[in-house]
Each structure stands twice: as C-alpha cells, then as structure tokens.
Amino acid sequence: MSKKKLVSLALGTSLVFSASFTGASAFAQSSDSITSKMDIHQKVMNIDKKGPSFLSGKLSKGIVKNDQDVKKFIKDNKELFAVDPHSELTLLEKTTDDLGMSHYRFTQSVDGVPVDGAIFIVHTNKKNEVTATTGQLYKEASKKVTKTKSKINQKSATDLAWKHIGLSKADTLKGAQNEFSIDAKKDSKVENTTEKNDLVIHEKDGKFTLAYKVQLQFIEPYGANWQIYVDAKDGSIVEAFNAVTDAATTGSGYGVLDDYKTLNTYSSNGTYYLYDVTKPMNGVIETFTARNGSSLPGYYSTDSNNSWTAYSQAADVDAHAYAGKVYDYYKNTHNRNSFDNNGATIRSTVHYGSNYNNAFWNGSQMVYGDGDGSTFTSLSGALDVVAHELTHAVTERTAGLQYQYQSGALNESFSDVFGYFLDPGDYLMGEDVYTPGISGDALRSLSNPSKYGQPEHMNNYVNTSSDNGGVHTNSGIPNKAAYNTISSIGKAKAEKIYYRALTVYLTPTSNFSYARAALLQSAADLYGSGSSTYNSVKAAWDAVGVY
Ligand SMILES: *[C@@H]1O[C@H](CO)[C@@H](O)[C@H](O)[C@H]1NC(C)=O
Ligand SMILES: *[C@@H]1O[C@H](CO)[C@@H](O)[C@H](O)[C@H]1NC(C)=O
Ligand SMILES: *[C@@H]1O[C@H](CO)[C@@H](O)[C@H](O)[C@H]1NC(C)=O
Ligand SMILES: *[C@@H]1O[C@H](CO)[C@@H](O)[C@H](O)[C@H]1NC(C)=O
Ligand SMILES: *[C@@H]1O[C@H](CO)[C@@H](O)[C@H](O)[C@H]1NC(C)=O
Ligand SMILES: *[C@@H]1O[C@H](CO)[C@@H](O)[C@H](O)[C@H]1NC(C)=O
Ligand SMILES: *[C@@H]1O[C@H](CO)[C@@H](O)[C@H](O)[C@H]1NC(C)=O
Ligand SMILES: *[C@@H]1O[C@H](CO)[C@@H](O)[C@H](O)[C@H]1NC(C)=O
Ligand SMILES: [Zn+2]
C-alpha cells in the first residue's frame, strides 16, 4: 500500500535550504560574524530569514543546565536568534532522554500571545553543552505586531469561521436525525464535531496578524479539520485550509440509469477524486473526464463534497464503479490482478468526443463516449460494456487474438462472453445504454445473434473484408456456442473454462476450430476429458457448425 499516494496532486514546497559545515576550518573561512562564536556542524536557515530552524554543533561555551541558563545562552547569541528570551520565550517542558540529553521546549509569544507554530527546542548533551537548536523562531514578530488588543470576541470569530466554509455547526450534526437514531447516537455525533478557538499571532508571507485560530473538526457532510485564522481586529479571514488531506474515502453517487451506488474515492486538500486505493493493486482505479473533446486522459473527475449527484457526473460514477466491479470479478473469480495480472492501474476517461457512440480500450486505458442520445446514452452506464472493453485489455495481455477475420471475431466474442459473466442477468449486450428511447433493445445477443444481424452458424458465416473481416458480425457464431455452453453447464463452470482457454491455450492467430479445441482442452483439464461438462462444450460447437 506504500505507493497509494496521489502523486500528481501532492505539492512539495521546500522552505529551507541546507548548508553543511564540516568543522572549524570551513567555518573559519566564513565571513558569518553572527555565528562566529559557535562551532557549527549543520545549519538550515529558512530561506525567508525567519531565523535558523536547525543548528547543530558545539554551540555553547559554558554549562547550560536549566531553563535560565538556556535563556542566557539565547541572549548571548541574540544577533542570531533575535528574540528576547525573557519577554518572548515560555518554557513548555524540559525532558531528559536515555542518552542523558535534555530538551528544552519553548514557545514564542508577543505580549503573552503565542506565535502560531513557533516552537523552539534547545538540546543539551550529558555534559550540559548545547549541541543543537531546532524549530522556528520569528525574528521580527515582536516588532511587527504593534497592537495586540483584539476588537472582536472569540464567539464572533467562531461564527465567522463557520460562515467562511458555508456551514453551521448544526449542518455537521444533520444525518443523526434519521429514523434509527437514538439519543446516544446523537450524542456521539455531537462529539464528532469539535470547535477550538485560540488567540494567536499568525505569520503569513512575513506579515504578522493577531488572529483567532479557529479549528473546526467534523465528519459530516465531509471529513474536515479546518484551520481558519480570523483577524482579531476586523474579522477578515487571514488564511483557511482543511488539514484533512490525502485519505481514502467512501463517497456515493448516481449512475447513468440514475441508480445509487457507493464509490471508493480519495480526498486530497478538501477535494474528492474518483480514485480508488482500496484494491490490492500496484496501481489504482482512477477516472477522468475529457473536458474538451478527445485529449487523453483529460482531467481528474472531482467533487467538492463526495456526493456525486450532478447529472454530468453520472458517466464518471459508472465508469469508476464498474471498473472496480470488473477488477473484483477477475481477482475473486480468476485470481487475476488487473488486466496485466500485475496490478496495473485501471484508468477510464468519460465524456470523450462529442455525441460519440462508442467505447474503447486505447491500449492503455478505457475511453467512453456519451452517445448521441438516441443510438446510445453514456456508454459507461452498462456493466457489460465496461467488462467487454476491459476484457479486450486482458485478451491483449494473454491470447493476443489478432483483430481480423476469425481471430478478430473471437477477440470480440470473448469480450462479449465476459460481459455476460459480469452482468449475467440476461444474454443481451449493451442493453442498458443502447437506444435509450427503445426498451428491450440491445447491441447484440449471445442467445439470439440473428436478432441483431449476426450469423449463429458457420452456414451463415459472412465472408467480408469490411469490419476487419467481419469481427463484429461473425462473433455471433462463437457467441452462440458460448450461450449453448453456459445454458448447458452453468456460468460457474463456463467462466473457468473460458478464462483458461483465453489465458492458457489461445494464440494470436487462433480461429474458430482452434477455439473449440482450446475450450475442450480447458474443460478436460478442469472437469475431465469425456466428462458431461466436456461433452456439453463439444455439443455447443457442433451446434454452430464448428468442428
Ligand atoms: C463519531 O466518531 C466515532 C469514532 O470515530 C464513531 O464510532 C461514531 O460512529 C461517530 N458518530 C457518528 C454519529 O458519526
Ligand atoms: C488546497 O486548497 C486550497 C483552497 O481550495 C488552495 O488554495 C490550495 O492551493 C490547495 N493546495 C494544494 C496543494 O493544492
Ligand atoms: C477545446 O479545444 C480546442 C482545440 O484544441 C480549442 O480551440 C478550444 O478553445 C477548447 N475549448 C475549451 C472549452 O477548452
Ligand atoms: C491512450 O491514452 C493515454 C493517456 O491515458 C495516452 O498517453 C496514450 O497515448 C493513448 N494511446 C493511444 C494509442 O492513443
Ligand atoms: C454537494 O454539493 C452539491 C453541489 O456541488 C450540492 O448540490 C449537494 O447538495 C451537496 N450535497 C451535500 C450532501 O452536501
Ligand atoms: C482485440 O480487440 C481490440 C479492439 O477491441 C484491439 O484493440 C486489440 O488489438 C485486439 N487484439 C488484442 C490482442 O487485444
Ligand atoms: C471467403 O472468400 C474467399 C475469396 O472470395 C474464399 O477463398 C474463401 O474460401 C471464403 N471463405 C469462406 C469461409 O467462405
Ligand atoms: C484454423 O486453423 C487451423 C490451424 O490452427 C487450420 O488448420 C485450419 O485450416 C483453420 N481453419 C480455417 C477455417 O481457417
Ligand atoms: Zn469489442
């Protein structure tokens, strides 16, 4: 699970640069008069000169064995630290560890108001010599905050913070009031919403502001740990961010057929993504939206509150949910980890093109059009279509069936057959998204290929060079053989046989006769040569004239 990060969303900004001094000689050449009293081994300065944030070496001359000694040490080096230890630093705690080192933890404050994040720690060794100082002091804080009297009170600061995020405390408690809720549950809900409010000095871009630091933590309607700094003089929002970032989340949404479903999503910096990190993959399942035509992969599908309810999000919802279902099917039924059996990322892009009546596997990802509204609606709305396309990816990594003539028709047929295995309610393909205005209609049928213009016996094989040699036409023949097989031996055995044939026996140039042999061999491996299962497969192909 270590790679489960939204790498492309993460932003790393390094505020510090590091310089290493290897001892007295390097140091002696330095013209840094400020640190000339010290023998510095390592120094990290904040780039914007807030003060040193990491300093180590032999830093003190005399003995430093209590907080008063530490303050004297800081005062002795006031050019470097630039704070008045007596008025600005408060000892929070002193600890001594197993190595005999002591750690003095201070916070900086101005007129008794803490500077947010200004924690400064002085470390001494067993011999009571200062060996390091760490943390952050703000050099100019006391000079830059002139008046530290607040004009607005704590209560109104909290109200302003809620207003800023467009919620009230009551909004975060909704949902407990359902018919099953009892008072105890309401109480646990109350506990899950926390308001904290502290007066602090807030630093941003070198500007120091007396502010209320309001922390709002809640679970509903979305997971949040808002940190909101409200200017104590005028009530304006100085800074606000949701510190709940980068977590796997569960959302929900409505699909193309307006059906409700839960979704594995990801929250990063207050935005939700169709990004599923819950599978035991090397990669993830991720869904994009092509905002403008045909550039791939497009943009991450996002939502502000993890309830994917917008009409425009329905195609995204289904592509994501169904990719997860197909993944689960191959993993649970065939122990295959993604299309490459190595846990590869399954990426989908929806809203491809304009009125585009198709879906395809582009060699590395799934792509779905929205249809023109009469021939098709958004194609990701059909689980069998999603399964069909992802099975092409499996075929590509296994049998490698060439996409022309009989091997091409087998390529199509295996995708349809696995479409059935994933969506076994009927033998129709694409019925959920095909001709939305006509009910009961479909693209193809395994049980009745001729209804949709496909041959279902070799006597009617279409000898053509169009459609790559009739791959979408002649697939009716092996499809009918699959129907004969499934209806005779049942789905559970049939899917084992078909998966074994696809991944073990079929090769790029396999034709129909070869497929019959491959399926029979798989049936023999699994259920015995001459078993009733074996004989059913044989009869299934006899019936369509393939020997
Ligand atoms: C509050 O949080 C606890 C622990 O995270 C959880 O068990 C409980 O269900 C939550 N209450 C509600 C109402 O969400
Ligand atoms: C996090 O979200 C805030 C507010 O939406 C935005 O201003 C900020 O740039 C985002 N940060 C990152 C790292 O995306
Ligand atoms: C879509 O792409 C075309 C060509 O790349 C460009 O001219 C157009 O401005 C884009 N439209 C939007 C809404 O981004
Ligand atoms: C498929 O989509 C990916 C983007 O996810 C793109 O990099 C690649 O070039 C596309 N492949 C083809 C064959 O168009
Ligand atoms: C989520 O946000 C959408 C608008 O983006 C809004 O219509 C919907 O009501 C919100 N849902 C919840 C549960 O807050
Ligand atoms: C199978 O069919 C798909 C198109 O649906 C094609 O992209 C692929 O090249 C064909 N062959 C293999 C080996 O997947
Ligand atoms: C298809 O047509 C070609 C040439 O017209 C012929 O040689 C071949 O035997 C035909 N195949 C079938 C299966 O009918
Ligand atoms: C199918 O392939 C086999 C070789 O695997 C070959 O002997 C046979 O003639 C082919 N049949 C057709 C109809 O192309
Ligand atoms: Zn296909």
JSON list of C-alpha atoms in Angstrom, two decimals, residues 59-132:
[
{"chain": "A", "resi": 59, "resn": "LEU", "atom": "CA", "xyz": [27.13, 25.73, 20.34]},
{"chain": "A", "resi": 60, "resn": "SER", "atom": "CA", "xyz": [27.70, 26.82, 23.93]},
{"chain": "A", "resi": 61, "resn": "LYS", "atom": "CA", "xyz": [30.85, 27.68, 25.87]},
{"chain": "A", "resi": 62, "resn": "GLY", "atom": "CA", "xyz": [29.65, 27.32, 29.45]},
{"chain": "A", "resi": 63, "resn": "ILE", "atom": "CA", "xyz": [27.41, 24.92, 31.32]},
{"chain": "A", "resi": 64, "resn": "VAL", "atom": "CA", "xyz": [23.69, 25.01, 30.47]},
{"chain": "A", "resi": 65, "resn": "LYS", "atom": "CA", "xyz": [21.68, 23.02, 32.93]},
{"chain": "A", "resi": 66, "resn": "ASN", "atom": "CA", "xyz": [18.35, 24.75, 33.45]},
{"chain": "A", "resi": 67, "resn": "ASP", "atom": "CA", "xyz": [15.95, 26.99, 31.58]},
{"chain": "A", "resi": 68, "resn": "GLN", "atom": "CA", "xyz": [17.56, 30.15, 32.97]},
{"chain": "A", "resi": 69, "resn": "ASP", "atom": "CA", "xyz": [20.92, 29.00, 31.56]},
{"chain": "A", "resi": 70, "resn": "VAL", "atom": "CA", "xyz": [19.21, 28.29, 28.24]},
{"chain": "A", "resi": 71, "resn": "LYS", "atom": "CA", "xyz": [17.72, 31.77, 28.14]},
{"chain": "A", "resi": 72, "resn": "LYS", "atom": "CA", "xyz": [21.15, 33.23, 28.89]},
{"chain": "A", "resi": 73, "resn": "PHE", "atom": "CA", "xyz": [22.60, 31.17, 26.04]},
{"chain": "A", "resi": 74, "resn": "ILE", "atom": "CA", "xyz": [19.92, 32.58, 23.70]},
{"chain": "A", "resi": 75, "resn": "LYS", "atom": "CA", "xyz": [20.58, 36.12, 24.93]},
{"chain": "A", "resi": 76, "resn": "ASP", "atom": "CA", "xyz": [24.34, 35.66, 24.42]},
{"chain": "A", "resi": 77, "resn": "ASN", "atom": "CA", "xyz": [23.57, 34.81, 20.79]},
{"chain": "A", "resi": 78, "resn": "LYS", "atom": "CA", "xyz": [20.90, 37.44, 20.28]},
{"chain": "A", "resi": 79, "resn": "GLU", "atom": "CA", "xyz": [22.17, 38.50, 16.87]},
{"chain": "A", "resi": 80, "resn": "LEU", "atom": "CA", "xyz": [21.45, 35.01, 15.65]},
{"chain": "A", "resi": 81, "resn": "PHE", "atom": "CA", "xyz": [18.21, 34.26, 17.42]},
{"chain": "A", "resi": 82, "resn": "ALA", "atom": "CA", "xyz": [16.92, 37.82, 17.51]},
{"chain": "A", "resi": 83, "resn": "VAL", "atom": "CA", "xyz": [14.35, 37.29, 20.20]},
{"chain": "A", "resi": 84, "resn": "ASP", "atom": "CA", "xyz": [14.33, 38.47, 23.78]},
{"chain": "A", "resi": 85, "resn": "PRO", "atom": "CA", "xyz": [14.24, 35.17, 25.68]},
{"chain": "A", "resi": 86, "resn": "HIS", "atom": "CA", "xyz": [12.87, 36.75, 28.84]},
{"chain": "A", "resi": 87, "resn": "SER", "atom": "CA", "xyz": [9.88, 38.51, 27.32]},
{"chain": "A", "resi": 88, "resn": "GLU", "atom": "CA", "xyz": [9.25, 36.27, 24.32]},
{"chain": "A", "resi": 89, "resn": "LEU", "atom": "CA", "xyz": [10.02, 32.68, 25.27]},
{"chain": "A", "resi": 90, "resn": "THR", "atom": "CA", "xyz": [8.00, 30.47, 27.58]},
{"chain": "A", "resi": 91, "resn": "LEU", "atom": "CA", "xyz": [9.28, 27.05, 28.60]},
{"chain": "A", "resi": 92, "resn": "LEU", "atom": "CA", "xyz": [6.67, 24.42, 27.79]},
{"chain": "A", "resi": 93, "resn": "GLU", "atom": "CA", "xyz": [8.60, 21.43, 29.05]},
{"chain": "A", "resi": 94, "resn": "LYS", "atom": "CA", "xyz": [12.03, 20.01, 29.73]},
{"chain": "A", "resi": 95, "resn": "THR", "atom": "CA", "xyz": [12.64, 16.32, 29.12]},
{"chain": "A", "resi": 96, "resn": "THR", "atom": "CA", "xyz": [15.74, 14.18, 29.58]},
{"chain": "A", "resi": 97, "resn": "ASP", "atom": "CA", "xyz": [16.20, 11.09, 27.48]},
{"chain": "A", "resi": 98, "resn": "ASP", "atom": "CA", "xyz": [18.02, 7.75, 27.89]},
{"chain": "A", "resi": 99, "resn": "LEU", "atom": "CA", "xyz": [21.19, 9.23, 26.40]},
{"chain": "A", "resi": 100, "resn": "GLY", "atom": "CA", "xyz": [21.25, 11.83, 29.14]},
{"chain": "A", "resi": 101, "resn": "MET", "atom": "CA", "xyz": [20.40, 14.61, 26.69]},
{"chain": "A", "resi": 102, "resn": "SER", "atom": "CA", "xyz": [17.97, 17.29, 27.78]},
{"chain": "A", "resi": 103, "resn": "HIS", "atom": "CA", "xyz": [15.45, 19.02, 25.53]},
{"chain": "A", "resi": 104, "resn": "TYR", "atom": "CA", "xyz": [14.04, 22.42, 26.45]},
{"chain": "A", "resi": 105, "resn": "ARG", "atom": "CA", "xyz": [10.87, 23.14, 24.53]},
{"chain": "A", "resi": 106, "resn": "PHE", "atom": "CA", "xyz": [9.82, 26.79, 24.28]},
{"chain": "A", "resi": 107, "resn": "THR", "atom": "CA", "xyz": [7.06, 28.67, 22.60]},
{"chain": "A", "resi": 108, "resn": "GLN", "atom": "CA", "xyz": [7.47, 32.21, 21.35]},
{"chain": "A", "resi": 109, "resn": "SER", "atom": "CA", "xyz": [4.90, 34.82, 22.24]},
{"chain": "A", "resi": 110, "resn": "VAL", "atom": "CA", "xyz": [4.28, 38.53, 21.90]},
{"chain": "A", "resi": 111, "resn": "ASP", "atom": "CA", "xyz": [2.65, 40.23, 24.89]},
{"chain": "A", "resi": 112, "resn": "GLY", "atom": "CA", "xyz": [1.67, 36.78, 26.10]},
{"chain": "A", "resi": 113, "resn": "VAL", "atom": "CA", "xyz": [0.01, 35.76, 22.83]},
{"chain": "A", "resi": 114, "resn": "PRO", "atom": "CA", "xyz": [1.69, 32.70, 21.28]},
{"chain": "A", "resi": 115, "resn": "VAL", "atom": "CA", "xyz": [3.11, 32.92, 17.78]},
{"chain": "A", "resi": 116, "resn": "ASP", "atom": "CA", "xyz": [1.38, 30.08, 15.93]},
{"chain": "A", "resi": 117, "resn": "GLY", "atom": "CA", "xyz": [3.82, 27.31, 15.11]},
{"chain": "A", "resi": 118, "resn": "ALA", "atom": "CA", "xyz": [6.77, 28.99, 16.85]},
{"chain": "A", "resi": 119, "resn": "ILE", "atom": "CA", "xyz": [8.20, 26.07, 18.78]},
{"chain": "A", "resi": 120, "resn": "PHE", "atom": "CA", "xyz": [11.88, 26.29, 19.58]},
{"chain": "A", "resi": 121, "resn": "ILE", "atom": "CA", "xyz": [13.85, 23.47, 21.21]},
{"chain": "A", "resi": 122, "resn": "VAL", "atom": "CA", "xyz": [17.31, 23.67, 22.74]},
{"chain": "A", "resi": 123, "resn": "HIS", "atom": "CA", "xyz": [19.15, 20.38, 23.14]},
{"chain": "A", "resi": 124, "resn": "THR", "atom": "CA", "xyz": [22.00, 19.77, 25.60]},
{"chain": "A", "resi": 125, "resn": "ASN", "atom": "CA", "xyz": [24.22, 16.74, 25.98]},
{"chain": "A", "resi": 126, "resn": "LYS", "atom": "CA", "xyz": [25.20, 14.82, 29.11]},
{"chain": "A", "resi": 127, "resn": "LYS", "atom": "CA", "xyz": [27.90, 17.41, 29.80]},
{"chain": "A", "resi": 128, "resn": "ASN", "atom": "CA", "xyz": [25.29, 20.20, 29.72]},
{"chain": "A", "resi": 129, "resn": "GLU", "atom": "CA", "xyz": [26.63, 21.69, 26.50]},
{"chain": "A", "resi": 130, "resn": "VAL", "atom": "CA", "xyz": [24.19, 22.94, 23.86]},
{"chain": "A", "resi": 131, "resn": "THR", "atom": "CA", "xyz": [24.52, 20.60, 20.88]},
{"chain": "A", "resi": 132, "resn": "ALA", "atom": "CA", "xyz": [21.54, 21.70, 18.79]}
]
